[in-house]
Amino acid sequence: MRIWSLHPSYLDWMGLGAQWREALLAQKVTEGKTKGWKNHPQLDRFKYHPKPMEAVGYYLKGIHDESLTRRYKYNYSKILYPDSVVDLINLSQDQLQYEFDLLQERLKKRTPEKYEENRGIKELRAHSLFKVIPGLPEKWEKSYWVKKWV
């Protein structure tokens, strides 16, 4: 599971669709309607939010908004809390950069035209649920730590 912190506009069509499905799964997990995924580290962002379900709804709405700009038809009624106002979740600048680099690695092979489009980005934007602050990538990003520190 990957819950991208990046703005959804950076994702290709396949990535945006996968993100929609994974965020819907995150909503089910947060709601307590699944047996699995409960301890996935990326879901801690929602679990420890003062309003977990509303935070997931806000996240899903951001993905849905991007889908509309692309004229995709994601089912808005699947978002349980679409109109929530929530506190932003802190996101480290290095986490944002790590995710962008990881996405670009994937896009280079999968959707070269989106890879090229993203190469021109000067300043990274996060999904609107996140507030970017200084800091290192999250501890769950094992591949980052292996590459950088070992």
Short mmCIF file of C-alpha atoms in Angstrom, two decimals:
data_model
loop_
_atom_site.label_atom_id
_atom_site.label_comp_id
_atom_site.label_asym_id
_atom_site.label_seq_id
_atom_site.Cartn_x
_atom_site.Cartn_y
_atom_site.Cartn_z
CA MET A 1 0.00 0.00 0.00
CA ARG A 2 1.25 3.47 -0.86
CA ILE A 3 -0.67 6.54 0.25
CA TRP A 4 1.12 9.23 -1.73
CA SER A 5 1.73 12.53 0.04
CA LEU A 6 2.42 14.16 -3.31
CA HIS A 7 -0.17 16.28 -5.05
CA PRO A 8 -2.24 13.86 -7.17
CA SER A 9 -1.50 15.84 -10.34
CA TYR A 10 1.95 14.20 -10.45
CA LEU A 11 0.44 10.73 -10.85
CA ASP A 12 -0.20 9.14 -14.22
CA TRP A 13 -3.63 7.68 -15.05
CA MET A 14 -2.67 4.29 -13.62
CA GLY A 15 -1.24 5.78 -10.43
CA LEU A 16 -4.26 7.98 -9.84
CA GLY A 17 -6.61 5.02 -10.24
CA ALA A 18 -4.51 2.92 -7.87
CA GLN A 19 -4.39 5.80 -5.38
CA TRP A 20 -8.18 6.10 -5.45
CA ARG A 21 -8.57 2.38 -4.72
CA GLU A 22 -5.92 2.36 -1.99
CA ALA A 23 -7.40 5.42 -0.31
CA LEU A 24 -10.83 3.75 -0.37
CA LEU A 25 -9.19 0.75 1.30
CA ALA A 26 -7.62 3.12 3.86
CA GLN A 27 -11.12 4.46 4.53
CA LYS A 28 -12.42 0.93 5.19
CA VAL A 29 -9.47 0.13 7.46
CA THR A 30 -9.89 3.39 9.38
CA GLU A 31 -13.59 2.66 9.73
CA GLY A 32 -12.76 -0.75 11.22
CA LYS A 33 -14.40 -2.70 8.38
CA THR A 34 -11.42 -4.90 7.47
CA LYS A 35 -9.38 -7.55 9.21
CA GLY A 36 -6.13 -6.76 7.46
CA TRP A 37 -4.02 -3.64 6.94
CA LYS A 38 -4.76 -2.29 10.44
CA ASN A 39 -1.09 -1.93 11.30
CA HIS A 40 0.16 -0.58 8.01
CA PRO A 41 2.52 2.29 8.91
CA GLN A 42 1.19 4.66 6.25
CA LEU A 43 -2.26 4.46 7.82
CA ASP A 44 -0.89 5.82 11.11
CA ARG A 45 -1.28 9.29 9.60
CA PHE A 46 -5.02 8.80 9.69
CA LYS A 47 -5.18 6.67 12.83
CA TYR A 48 -3.51 9.36 14.97
CA HIS A 49 -5.36 12.29 13.44
CA PRO A 50 -7.94 13.92 15.78
CA LYS A 51 -10.60 13.16 13.13
CA PRO A 52 -9.37 10.03 11.34
CA MET A 53 -12.39 9.36 9.12
CA GLU A 54 -12.67 13.00 8.16
CA ALA A 55 -8.96 13.11 7.29
CA VAL A 56 -9.36 10.10 4.98
CA GLY A 57 -12.40 11.77 3.42
CA TYR A 58 -10.43 14.96 2.83
CA TYR A 59 -7.64 12.92 1.26
CA LEU A 60 -10.08 11.08 -1.01
CA LYS A 61 -11.72 14.35 -2.04
CA GLY A 62 -8.33 15.63 -3.21
CA ILE A 63 -7.93 12.58 -5.42
CA HIS A 64 -11.49 12.96 -6.69
CA ASP A 65 -10.87 16.64 -7.50
CA GLU A 66 -7.85 15.65 -9.61
CA SER A 67 -9.94 12.98 -11.35
CA LEU A 68 -12.42 15.66 -12.39
CA THR A 69 -9.68 17.76 -14.00
CA ARG A 70 -8.87 14.69 -16.12
CA ARG A 71 -12.54 13.95 -16.85
CA TYR A 72 -12.44 10.60 -15.04
CA LYS A 73 -15.59 9.33 -13.35
CA TYR A 74 -14.65 8.27 -9.83
CA ASN A 75 -17.67 7.61 -7.64
CA TYR A 76 -17.86 10.57 -5.25
CA SER A 77 -20.54 8.84 -3.16
CA LYS A 78 -17.90 6.36 -1.94
CA ILE A 79 -16.30 9.11 0.15
CA LEU A 80 -17.91 8.86 3.60
CA TYR A 81 -16.79 12.32 4.78
CA PRO A 82 -16.24 14.38 1.61
CA ASP A 83 -16.84 17.85 3.01
CA SER A 84 -14.69 17.69 6.10
CA VAL A 85 -12.53 20.48 7.41
CA VAL A 86 -9.51 18.93 9.11
CA ASP A 87 -6.22 19.85 10.71
CA LEU A 88 -3.34 19.38 8.31
CA ILE A 89 -0.88 16.54 8.82
CA ASN A 90 2.81 17.42 9.01
CA LEU A 91 4.91 16.01 6.19
CA SER A 92 8.68 16.31 6.02
CA GLN A 93 10.27 17.92 2.99
CA ASP A 94 12.55 14.90 2.59
CA GLN A 95 9.55 12.54 2.63
CA LEU A 96 7.95 14.58 -0.14
CA GLN A 97 11.18 14.49 -2.15
CA TYR A 98 11.62 10.76 -1.53
CA GLU A 99 8.10 10.04 -2.80
CA PHE A 100 8.64 12.19 -5.87
CA ASP A 101 11.89 10.38 -6.68
CA LEU A 102 10.18 7.01 -6.19
CA LEU A 103 7.27 8.04 -8.41
CA GLN A 104 9.62 9.29 -11.11
CA GLU A 105 11.46 5.95 -11.05
CA ARG A 106 8.17 4.19 -11.70
CA LEU A 107 6.97 6.66 -14.32
CA LYS A 108 10.21 6.47 -16.28
CA LYS A 109 9.36 2.87 -17.15
CA ARG A 110 5.57 2.95 -17.07
CA THR A 111 4.57 6.34 -18.50
CA PRO A 112 7.58 8.16 -19.97
CA GLU A 113 5.52 11.17 -21.07
CA LYS A 114 4.33 11.80 -17.49
CA TYR A 115 7.91 11.33 -16.28
CA GLU A 116 9.04 14.05 -18.71
CA GLU A 117 6.17 16.34 -17.71
CA ASN A 118 7.13 16.01 -14.03
CA ARG A 119 10.82 16.67 -14.72
CA GLY A 120 10.00 20.34 -15.26
CA ILE A 121 8.63 20.78 -11.74
CA LYS A 122 10.62 23.36 -9.80
CA GLU A 123 8.83 23.25 -6.45
CA LEU A 124 7.07 20.12 -5.22
CA ARG A 125 3.52 20.34 -3.93
CA ALA A 126 1.99 18.02 -1.41
CA HIS A 127 -1.58 16.76 -1.33
CA SER A 128 -3.66 19.48 0.34
CA LEU A 129 -4.04 17.34 3.50
CA PHE A 130 -0.35 17.85 4.28
CA LYS A 131 1.71 20.74 5.62
CA VAL A 132 5.35 20.51 4.52
CA ILE A 133 7.93 21.00 7.26
CA PRO A 134 11.69 20.36 7.44
CA GLY A 135 12.69 16.81 8.26
CA LEU A 136 13.77 13.35 7.16
CA PRO A 137 11.72 10.68 5.39
CA GLU A 138 9.44 8.48 7.45
CA LYS A 139 10.97 5.45 9.12
CA TRP A 140 8.81 3.10 7.05
CA GLU A 141 10.75 4.11 3.93
CA LYS A 142 13.28 1.34 4.39
CA SER A 143 14.59 1.52 0.84
CA TYR A 144 15.52 5.16 1.43
CA TRP A 145 17.50 4.35 4.55
CA VAL A 146 19.20 1.38 2.92
CA LYS A 147 20.31 3.43 -0.09
CA LYS A 148 21.30 6.55 1.78
CA TRP A 149 22.84 5.32 5.01
CA VAL A 150 24.19 1.80 4.46
#
